[in-house]
mmCIF file of C-alpha atoms in Angstrom:
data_model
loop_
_atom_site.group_PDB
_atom_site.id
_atom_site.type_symbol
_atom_site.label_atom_id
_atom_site.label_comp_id
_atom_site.label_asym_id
_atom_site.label_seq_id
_atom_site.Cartn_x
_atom_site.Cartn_y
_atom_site.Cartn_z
ATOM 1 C CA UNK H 51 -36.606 -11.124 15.953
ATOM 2 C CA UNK H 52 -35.260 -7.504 14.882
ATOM 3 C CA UNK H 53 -32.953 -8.084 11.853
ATOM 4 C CA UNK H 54 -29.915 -6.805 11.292
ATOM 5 C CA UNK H 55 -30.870 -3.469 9.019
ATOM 6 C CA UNK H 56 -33.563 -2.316 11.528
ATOM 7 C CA UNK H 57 -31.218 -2.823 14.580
ATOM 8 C CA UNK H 58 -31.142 0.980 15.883
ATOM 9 C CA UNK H 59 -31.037 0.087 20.009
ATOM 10 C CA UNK H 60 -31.353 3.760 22.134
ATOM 11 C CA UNK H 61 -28.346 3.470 25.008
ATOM 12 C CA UNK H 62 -30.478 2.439 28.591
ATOM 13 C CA UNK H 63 -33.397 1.789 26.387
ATOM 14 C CA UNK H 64 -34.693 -2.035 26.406
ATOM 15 C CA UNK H 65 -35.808 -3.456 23.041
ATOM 16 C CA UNK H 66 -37.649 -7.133 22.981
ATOM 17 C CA UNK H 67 -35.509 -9.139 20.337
ATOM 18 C CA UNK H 68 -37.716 -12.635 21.423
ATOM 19 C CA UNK H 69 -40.506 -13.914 23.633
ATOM 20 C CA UNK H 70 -38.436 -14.008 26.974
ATOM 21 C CA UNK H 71 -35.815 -11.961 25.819
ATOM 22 C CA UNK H 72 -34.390 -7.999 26.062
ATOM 23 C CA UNK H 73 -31.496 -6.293 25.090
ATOM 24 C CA UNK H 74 -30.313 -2.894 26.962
ATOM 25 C CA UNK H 75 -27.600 -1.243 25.071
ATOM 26 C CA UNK H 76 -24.350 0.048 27.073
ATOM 27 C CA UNK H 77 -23.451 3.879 26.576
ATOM 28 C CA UNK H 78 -19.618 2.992 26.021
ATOM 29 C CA UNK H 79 -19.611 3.398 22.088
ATOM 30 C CA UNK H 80 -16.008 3.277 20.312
ATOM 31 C CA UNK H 81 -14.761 2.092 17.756
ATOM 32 C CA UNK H 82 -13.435 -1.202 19.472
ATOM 33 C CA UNK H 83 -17.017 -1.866 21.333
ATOM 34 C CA UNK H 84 -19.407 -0.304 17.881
ATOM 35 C CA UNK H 85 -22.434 0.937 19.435
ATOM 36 C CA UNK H 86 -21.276 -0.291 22.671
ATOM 37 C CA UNK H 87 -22.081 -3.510 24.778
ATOM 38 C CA UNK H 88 -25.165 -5.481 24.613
ATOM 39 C CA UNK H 89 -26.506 -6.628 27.988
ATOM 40 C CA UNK H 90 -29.090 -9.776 26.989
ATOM 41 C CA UNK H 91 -31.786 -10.314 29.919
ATOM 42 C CA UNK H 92 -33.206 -13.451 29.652
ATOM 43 C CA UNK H 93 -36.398 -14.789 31.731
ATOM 44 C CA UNK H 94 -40.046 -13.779 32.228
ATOM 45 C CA UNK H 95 -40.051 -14.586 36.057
ATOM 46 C CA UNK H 96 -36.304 -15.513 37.079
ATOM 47 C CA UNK H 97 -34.289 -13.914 34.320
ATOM 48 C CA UNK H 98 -30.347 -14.151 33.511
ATOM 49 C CA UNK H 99 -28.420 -11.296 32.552
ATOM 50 C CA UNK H 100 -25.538 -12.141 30.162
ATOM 51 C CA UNK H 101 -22.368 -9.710 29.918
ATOM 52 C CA UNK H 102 -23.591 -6.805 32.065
ATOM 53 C CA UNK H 103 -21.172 -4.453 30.367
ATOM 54 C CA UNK H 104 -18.710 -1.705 31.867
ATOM 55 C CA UNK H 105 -18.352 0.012 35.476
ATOM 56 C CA UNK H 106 -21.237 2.270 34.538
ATOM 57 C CA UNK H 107 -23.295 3.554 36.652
ATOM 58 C CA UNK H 108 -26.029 4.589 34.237
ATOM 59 C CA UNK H 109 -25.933 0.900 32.779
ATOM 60 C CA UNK H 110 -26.520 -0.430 36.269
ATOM 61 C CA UNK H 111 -29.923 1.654 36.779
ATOM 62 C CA UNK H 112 -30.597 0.946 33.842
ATOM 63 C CA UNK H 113 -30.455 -2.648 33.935
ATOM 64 C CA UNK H 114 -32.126 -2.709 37.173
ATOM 65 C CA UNK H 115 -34.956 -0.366 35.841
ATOM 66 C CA UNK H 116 -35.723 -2.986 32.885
ATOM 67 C CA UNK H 117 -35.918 -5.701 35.325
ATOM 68 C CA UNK H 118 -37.755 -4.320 37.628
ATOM 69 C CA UNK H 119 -39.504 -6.858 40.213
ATOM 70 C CA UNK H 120 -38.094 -9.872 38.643
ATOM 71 C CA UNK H 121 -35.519 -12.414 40.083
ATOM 72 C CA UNK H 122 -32.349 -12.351 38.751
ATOM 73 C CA UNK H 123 -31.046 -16.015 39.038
ATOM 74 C CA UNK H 124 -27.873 -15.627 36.976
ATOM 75 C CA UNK H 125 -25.108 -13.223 35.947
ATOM 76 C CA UNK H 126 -23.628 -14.777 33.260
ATOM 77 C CA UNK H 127 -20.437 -13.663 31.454
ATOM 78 C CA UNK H 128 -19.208 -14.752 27.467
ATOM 79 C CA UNK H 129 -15.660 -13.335 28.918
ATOM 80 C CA UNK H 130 -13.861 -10.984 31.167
ATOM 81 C CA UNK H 131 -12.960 -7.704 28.703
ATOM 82 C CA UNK H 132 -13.490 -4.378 29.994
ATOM 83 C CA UNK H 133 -16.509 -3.708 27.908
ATOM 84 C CA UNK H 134 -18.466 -7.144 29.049
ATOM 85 C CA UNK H 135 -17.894 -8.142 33.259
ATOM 86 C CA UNK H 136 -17.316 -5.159 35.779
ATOM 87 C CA UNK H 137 -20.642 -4.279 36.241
ATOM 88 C CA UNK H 138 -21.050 -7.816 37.188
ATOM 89 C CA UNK H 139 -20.049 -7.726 40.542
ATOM 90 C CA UNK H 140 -22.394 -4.228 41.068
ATOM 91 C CA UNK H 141 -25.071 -5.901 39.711
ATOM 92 C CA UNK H 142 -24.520 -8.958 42.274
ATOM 93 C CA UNK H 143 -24.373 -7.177 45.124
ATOM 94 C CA UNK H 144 -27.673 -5.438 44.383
ATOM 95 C CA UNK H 145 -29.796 -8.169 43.486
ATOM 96 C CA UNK H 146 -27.880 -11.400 45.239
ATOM 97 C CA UNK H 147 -27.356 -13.240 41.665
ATOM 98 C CA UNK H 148 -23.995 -15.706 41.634
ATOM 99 C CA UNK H 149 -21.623 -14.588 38.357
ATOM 100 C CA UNK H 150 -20.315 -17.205 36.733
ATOM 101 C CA UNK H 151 -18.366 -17.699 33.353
ATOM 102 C CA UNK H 152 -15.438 -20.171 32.184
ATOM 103 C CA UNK H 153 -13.178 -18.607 35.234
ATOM 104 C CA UNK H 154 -11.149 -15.797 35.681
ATOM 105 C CA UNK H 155 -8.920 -13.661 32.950
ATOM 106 C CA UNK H 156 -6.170 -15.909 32.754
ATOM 107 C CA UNK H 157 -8.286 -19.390 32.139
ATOM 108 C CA UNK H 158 -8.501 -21.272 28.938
ATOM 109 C CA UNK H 159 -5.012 -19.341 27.963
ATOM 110 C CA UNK H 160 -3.071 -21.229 25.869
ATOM 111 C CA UNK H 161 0.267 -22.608 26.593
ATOM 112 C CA UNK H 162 1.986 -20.354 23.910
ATOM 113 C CA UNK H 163 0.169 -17.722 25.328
ATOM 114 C CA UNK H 164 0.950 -18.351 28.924
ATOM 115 C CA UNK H 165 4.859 -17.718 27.419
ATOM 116 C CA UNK H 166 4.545 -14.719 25.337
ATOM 117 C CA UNK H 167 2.548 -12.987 28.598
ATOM 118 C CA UNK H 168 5.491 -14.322 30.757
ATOM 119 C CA UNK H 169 7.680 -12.780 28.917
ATOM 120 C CA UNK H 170 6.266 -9.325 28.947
ATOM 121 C CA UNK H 171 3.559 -9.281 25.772
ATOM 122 C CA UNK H 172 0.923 -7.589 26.808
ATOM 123 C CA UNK H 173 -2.725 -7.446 25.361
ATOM 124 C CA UNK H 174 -4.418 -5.175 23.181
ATOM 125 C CA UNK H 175 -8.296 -3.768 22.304
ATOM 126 C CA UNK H 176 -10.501 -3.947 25.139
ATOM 127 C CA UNK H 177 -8.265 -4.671 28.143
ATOM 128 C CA UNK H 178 -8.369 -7.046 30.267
ATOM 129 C CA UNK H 179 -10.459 -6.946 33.581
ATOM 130 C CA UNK H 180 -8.158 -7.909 36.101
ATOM 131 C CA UNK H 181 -10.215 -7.246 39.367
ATOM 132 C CA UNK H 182 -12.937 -9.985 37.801
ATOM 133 C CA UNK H 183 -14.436 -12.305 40.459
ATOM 134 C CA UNK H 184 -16.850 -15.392 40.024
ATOM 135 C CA UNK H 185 -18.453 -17.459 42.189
ATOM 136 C CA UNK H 186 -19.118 -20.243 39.855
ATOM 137 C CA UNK H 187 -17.010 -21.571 37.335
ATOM 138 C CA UNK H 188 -18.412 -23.210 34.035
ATOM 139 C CA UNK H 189 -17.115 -25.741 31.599
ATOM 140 C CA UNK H 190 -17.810 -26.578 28.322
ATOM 141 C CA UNK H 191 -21.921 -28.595 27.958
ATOM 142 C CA UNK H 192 -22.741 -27.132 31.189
ATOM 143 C CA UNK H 193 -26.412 -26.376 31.572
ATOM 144 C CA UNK H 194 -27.928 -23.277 33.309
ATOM 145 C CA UNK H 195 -31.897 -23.360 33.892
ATOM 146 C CA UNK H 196 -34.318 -20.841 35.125
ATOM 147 C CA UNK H 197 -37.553 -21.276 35.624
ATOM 148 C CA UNK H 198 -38.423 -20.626 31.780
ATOM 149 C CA UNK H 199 -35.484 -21.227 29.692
ATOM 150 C CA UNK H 200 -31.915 -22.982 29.612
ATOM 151 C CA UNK H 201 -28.876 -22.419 28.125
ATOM 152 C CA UNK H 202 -25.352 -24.786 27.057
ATOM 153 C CA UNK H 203 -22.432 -23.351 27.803
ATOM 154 C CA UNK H 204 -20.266 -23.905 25.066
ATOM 155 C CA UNK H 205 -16.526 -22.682 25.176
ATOM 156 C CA UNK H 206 -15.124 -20.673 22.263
ATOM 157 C CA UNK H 207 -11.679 -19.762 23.699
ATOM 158 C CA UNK H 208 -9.814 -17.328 20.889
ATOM 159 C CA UNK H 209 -10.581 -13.570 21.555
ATOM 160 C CA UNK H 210 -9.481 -14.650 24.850
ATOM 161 C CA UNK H 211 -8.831 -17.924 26.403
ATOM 162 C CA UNK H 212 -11.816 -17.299 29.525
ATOM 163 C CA UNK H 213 -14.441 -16.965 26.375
ATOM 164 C CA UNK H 214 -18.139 -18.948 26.175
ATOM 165 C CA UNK H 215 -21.122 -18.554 24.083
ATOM 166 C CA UNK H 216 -24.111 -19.505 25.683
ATOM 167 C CA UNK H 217 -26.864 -22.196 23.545
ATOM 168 C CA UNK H 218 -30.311 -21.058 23.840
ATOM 169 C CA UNK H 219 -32.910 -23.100 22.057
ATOM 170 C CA UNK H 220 -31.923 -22.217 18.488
ATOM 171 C CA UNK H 221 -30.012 -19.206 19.343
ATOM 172 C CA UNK H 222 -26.345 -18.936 20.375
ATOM 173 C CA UNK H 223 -25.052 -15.995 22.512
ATOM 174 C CA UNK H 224 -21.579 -15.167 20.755
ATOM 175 C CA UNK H 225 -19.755 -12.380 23.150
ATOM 176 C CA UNK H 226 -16.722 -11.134 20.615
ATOM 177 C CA UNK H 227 -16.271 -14.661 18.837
ATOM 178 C CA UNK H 228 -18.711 -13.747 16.178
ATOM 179 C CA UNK H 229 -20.278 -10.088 15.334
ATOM 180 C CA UNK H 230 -21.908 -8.941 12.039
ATOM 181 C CA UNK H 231 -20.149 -5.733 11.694
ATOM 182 C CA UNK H 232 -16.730 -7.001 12.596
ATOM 183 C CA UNK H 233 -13.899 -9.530 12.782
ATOM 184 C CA UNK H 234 -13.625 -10.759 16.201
ATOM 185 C CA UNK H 235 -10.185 -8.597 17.294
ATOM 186 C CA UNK H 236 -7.848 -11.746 18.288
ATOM 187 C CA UNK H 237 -4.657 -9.742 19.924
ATOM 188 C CA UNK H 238 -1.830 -12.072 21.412
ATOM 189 C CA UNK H 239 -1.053 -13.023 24.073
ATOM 190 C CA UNK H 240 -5.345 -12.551 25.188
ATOM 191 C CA UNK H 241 -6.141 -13.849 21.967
ATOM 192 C CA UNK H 242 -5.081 -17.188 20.250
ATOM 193 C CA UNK H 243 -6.126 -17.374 16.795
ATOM 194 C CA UNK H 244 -5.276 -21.378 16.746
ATOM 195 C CA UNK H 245 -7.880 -21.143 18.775
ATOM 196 C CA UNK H 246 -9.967 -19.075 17.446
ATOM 197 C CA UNK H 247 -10.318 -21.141 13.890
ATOM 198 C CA UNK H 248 -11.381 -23.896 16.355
ATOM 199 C CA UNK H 249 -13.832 -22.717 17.983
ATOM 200 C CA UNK H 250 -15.448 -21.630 14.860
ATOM 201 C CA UNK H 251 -15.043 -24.698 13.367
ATOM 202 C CA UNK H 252 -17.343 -25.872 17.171
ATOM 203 C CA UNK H 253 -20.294 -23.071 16.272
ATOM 204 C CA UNK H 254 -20.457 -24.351 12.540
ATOM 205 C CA UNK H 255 -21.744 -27.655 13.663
ATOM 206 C CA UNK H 256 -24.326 -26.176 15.967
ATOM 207 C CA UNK H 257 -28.009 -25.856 14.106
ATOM 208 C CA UNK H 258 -28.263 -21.983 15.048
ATOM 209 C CA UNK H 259 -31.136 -19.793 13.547
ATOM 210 C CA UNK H 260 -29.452 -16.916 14.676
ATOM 211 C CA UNK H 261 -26.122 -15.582 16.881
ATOM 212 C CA UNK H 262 -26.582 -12.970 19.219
ATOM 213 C CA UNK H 263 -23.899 -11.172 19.300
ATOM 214 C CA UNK H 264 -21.768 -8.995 22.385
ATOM 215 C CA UNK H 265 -21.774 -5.567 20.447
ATOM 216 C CA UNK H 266 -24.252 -5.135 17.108
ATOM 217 C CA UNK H 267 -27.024 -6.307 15.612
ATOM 218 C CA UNK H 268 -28.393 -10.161 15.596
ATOM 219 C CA UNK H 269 -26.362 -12.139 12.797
ATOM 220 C CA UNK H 270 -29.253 -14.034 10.611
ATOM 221 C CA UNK H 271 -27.270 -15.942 8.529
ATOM 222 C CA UNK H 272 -24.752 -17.480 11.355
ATOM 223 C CA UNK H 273 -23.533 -20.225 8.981
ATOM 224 C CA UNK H 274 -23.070 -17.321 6.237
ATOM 225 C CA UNK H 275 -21.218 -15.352 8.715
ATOM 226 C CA UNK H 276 -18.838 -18.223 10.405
ATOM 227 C CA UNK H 277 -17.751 -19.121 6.642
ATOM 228 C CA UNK H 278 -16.780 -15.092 6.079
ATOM 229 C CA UNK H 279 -14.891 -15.266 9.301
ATOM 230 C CA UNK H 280 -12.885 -18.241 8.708
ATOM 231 C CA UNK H 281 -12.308 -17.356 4.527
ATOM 232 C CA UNK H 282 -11.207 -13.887 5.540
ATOM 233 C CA UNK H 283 -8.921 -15.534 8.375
ATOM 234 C CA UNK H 284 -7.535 -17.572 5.395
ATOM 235 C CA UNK H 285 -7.207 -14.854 2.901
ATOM 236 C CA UNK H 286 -5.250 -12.844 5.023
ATOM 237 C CA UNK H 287 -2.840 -15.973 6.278
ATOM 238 C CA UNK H 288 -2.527 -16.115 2.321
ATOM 239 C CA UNK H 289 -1.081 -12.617 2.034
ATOM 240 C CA UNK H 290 1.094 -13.051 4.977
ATOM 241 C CA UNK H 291 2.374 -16.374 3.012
ATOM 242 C CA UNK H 292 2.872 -14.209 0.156
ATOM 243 C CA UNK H 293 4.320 -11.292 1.534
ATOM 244 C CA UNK H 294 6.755 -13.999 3.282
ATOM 245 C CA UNK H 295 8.059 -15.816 0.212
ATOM 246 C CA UNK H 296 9.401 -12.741 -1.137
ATOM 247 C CA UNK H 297 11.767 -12.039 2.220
ATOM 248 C CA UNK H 298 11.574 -11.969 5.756
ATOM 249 C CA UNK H 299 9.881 -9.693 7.631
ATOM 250 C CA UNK H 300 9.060 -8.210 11.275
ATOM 251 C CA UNK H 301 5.459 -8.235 12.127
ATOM 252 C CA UNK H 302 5.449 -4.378 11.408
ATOM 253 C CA UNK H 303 7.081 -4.308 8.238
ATOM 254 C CA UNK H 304 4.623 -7.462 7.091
ATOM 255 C CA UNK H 305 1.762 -4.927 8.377
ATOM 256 C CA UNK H 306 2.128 -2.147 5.896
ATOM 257 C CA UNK H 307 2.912 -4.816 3.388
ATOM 258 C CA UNK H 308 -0.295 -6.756 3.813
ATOM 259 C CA UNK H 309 -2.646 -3.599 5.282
ATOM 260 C CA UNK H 310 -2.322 -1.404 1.684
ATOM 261 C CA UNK H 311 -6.006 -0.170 2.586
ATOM 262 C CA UNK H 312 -6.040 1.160 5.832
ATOM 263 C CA UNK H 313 -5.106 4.275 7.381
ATOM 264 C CA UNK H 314 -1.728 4.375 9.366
ATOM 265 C CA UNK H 315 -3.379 5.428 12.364
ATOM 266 C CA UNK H 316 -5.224 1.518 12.267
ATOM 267 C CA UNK H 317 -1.378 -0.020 11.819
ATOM 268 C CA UNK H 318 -0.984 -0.700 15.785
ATOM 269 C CA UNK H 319 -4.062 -3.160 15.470
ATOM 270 C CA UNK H 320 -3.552 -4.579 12.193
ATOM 271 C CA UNK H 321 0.300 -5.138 13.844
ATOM 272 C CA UNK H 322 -1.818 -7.082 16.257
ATOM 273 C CA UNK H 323 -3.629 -9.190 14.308
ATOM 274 C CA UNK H 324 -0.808 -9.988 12.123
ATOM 275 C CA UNK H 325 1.306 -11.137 15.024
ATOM 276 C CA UNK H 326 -1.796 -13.620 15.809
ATOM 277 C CA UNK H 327 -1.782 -15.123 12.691
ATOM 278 C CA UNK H 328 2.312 -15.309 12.928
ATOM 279 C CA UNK H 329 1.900 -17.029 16.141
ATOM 280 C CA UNK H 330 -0.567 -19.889 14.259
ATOM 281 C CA UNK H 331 1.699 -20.075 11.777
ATOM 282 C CA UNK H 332 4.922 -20.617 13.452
ATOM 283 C CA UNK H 333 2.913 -23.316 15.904
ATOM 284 C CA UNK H 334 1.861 -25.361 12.738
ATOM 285 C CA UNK H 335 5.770 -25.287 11.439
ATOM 286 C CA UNK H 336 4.800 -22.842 8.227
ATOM 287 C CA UNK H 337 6.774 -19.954 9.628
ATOM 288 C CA UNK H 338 9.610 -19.927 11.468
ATOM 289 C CA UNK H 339 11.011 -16.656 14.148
ATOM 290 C CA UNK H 340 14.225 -15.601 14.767
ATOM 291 C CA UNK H 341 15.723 -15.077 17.138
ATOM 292 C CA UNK H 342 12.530 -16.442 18.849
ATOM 293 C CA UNK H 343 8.704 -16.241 18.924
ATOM 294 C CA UNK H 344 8.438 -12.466 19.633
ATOM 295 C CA UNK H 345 7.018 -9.409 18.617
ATOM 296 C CA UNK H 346 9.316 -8.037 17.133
ATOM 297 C CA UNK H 347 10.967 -11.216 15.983
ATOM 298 C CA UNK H 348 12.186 -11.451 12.447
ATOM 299 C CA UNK H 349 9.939 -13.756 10.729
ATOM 300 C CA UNK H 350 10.588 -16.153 7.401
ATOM 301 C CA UNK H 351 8.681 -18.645 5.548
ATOM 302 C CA UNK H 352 9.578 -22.539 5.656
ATOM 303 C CA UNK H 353 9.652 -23.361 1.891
ATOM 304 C CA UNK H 354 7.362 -26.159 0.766
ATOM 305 C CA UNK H 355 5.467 -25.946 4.006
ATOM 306 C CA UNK H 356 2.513 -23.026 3.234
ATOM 307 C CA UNK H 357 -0.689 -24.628 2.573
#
């Protein structure tokens, strides 16, 4: 297993992380996508390749280079960003594999979701692929088998509602739920960060050696990691709480308040990621919006009800 310090992948270049396992590294760096997508191949005779990664040419020969004469049996997908499925469908058509994944962009959305997108929110980060096509959809404790490995589907809606990691042995695939070098981006109305907390409440009672994450290097403390994500999550519901009881607030002006330590030109995500945590809060009765539950609603704290 590489470890996290010596994780140094070469775009198009495969890299053995396991017995049975290879990662080929996307060229689409950024600084939404970090050294860019990881495409996982999985298999020694049939393999499965797990998020195949932008409509990249390059990343399709690739791919198909580093497989070579083996079957693929499955195209598997953790979600349907921009940076993780549209090669999927290339990739299908030249070597016959099914895709499958939880179902297409709009599945596992939440009902408050499902409202804020009707009326005209529309996501952030990555974008959404909306041309994404499957021919199988998974559920949550469905199995996948090859001839020398199987994996659990387990879904982890929150980055966006479509989202799975994928149980192998003692490793999980994580997509954008859990990376080492970041907080998972959760941006309304893709992203529900109700959600979110839950699902990584799900991953801390899996027995996980190590996550494999959808951009960066393997996470080899995953329990270490999950308990940063969900403190930070708190911390920053904290300062939102605090920044509340003083007065109200839009979601931009609670942005500067709470984001002292970034640059201005990060305020449009941090705005995002606010509004997530605004959302929570005004679904668990903390915060209420007025006039309504919108972005640029004006937002105040129920007394007595912060936890």
């Amino acid at each position: 297993m590489i470890d996290e310090a010596a994780f140094a992948p070469v775009p198009g270049v495969p890299i053995t992380l396991a017995a049975g396992l290879r990662l080929v590294l996307a060229p689409n760096p950024s600084p939404m996508t970090y050294l860019g997508t990881n495409t996982y191949i999985l298999g020694s005779s049939d393999v499965a390749v797990i998020d195949p990664g932008p409509d990249s040419p390059a990343h399709l020969d690739a791919l198909l280079d580093a497989i070579g004469t083996q079957r693929v049996s499955h195209i598997l997908l953790t979600h349907s960003h921009l940076d993780h499925s549209p090669l999927a469908r290339s990739l299908a058509e030249r070597t016959g594999a099914p895709v499958s994944a939880f179902g297409p962009s709009h599945a596992g959305q939440s009902t408050i979701m499902q409202q804020l997108a009707s009326a005209g929110l529309a996501g952030g980060g990555e974008g959404i692929d909306k041309d994404f096509q499957l021919d199988h959809c998974l559920v949550d404790g469905d199995l996948i088998t090859g001839m020398d490995w199987q994996l659990e589907a387990l879904h982890t809606p929150g980055h966006i509602g479509n989202h799975l990691c994928f149980r192998w042995n003692d490793i999980v695939f994580t997509g954008d739920h859990v990376m080492g070098w970041a907080s998972s981006l959760v941006s309304p109305p893709d992203g529900d960060l109700t959600d979110f907390m839950a699902s990584c409440e799900k991953l801390k009672g899996i027995a996980a050696a190590a996550f494999y994450p959808g951009h960066g290097a393997p996470i080899t403390d995953p329990g270490g990691r999950l308990h940063w994500l969900i403190e930070h999550r708190k911390g920053r519901e904290a300062q939102i709480c605090d920044a509340l009881r003083e007065r109200s607030h839009t979601a931009q002006t609670l942005t500067a308040a709470v984001y002292t330590d970034v640059p201005k030109a990060m305020y449009p995500a941090a705005a995002r990621n606010v509004f997530a945590h605004l959302v929570d809060l005004v679904q668990r009765g903390i915060v209420t919006a007025s006039p309504k539950l919108a972005v640029d609603a004006v937002f105040m704290l129920e007394l007595g009800r912060e936890q």
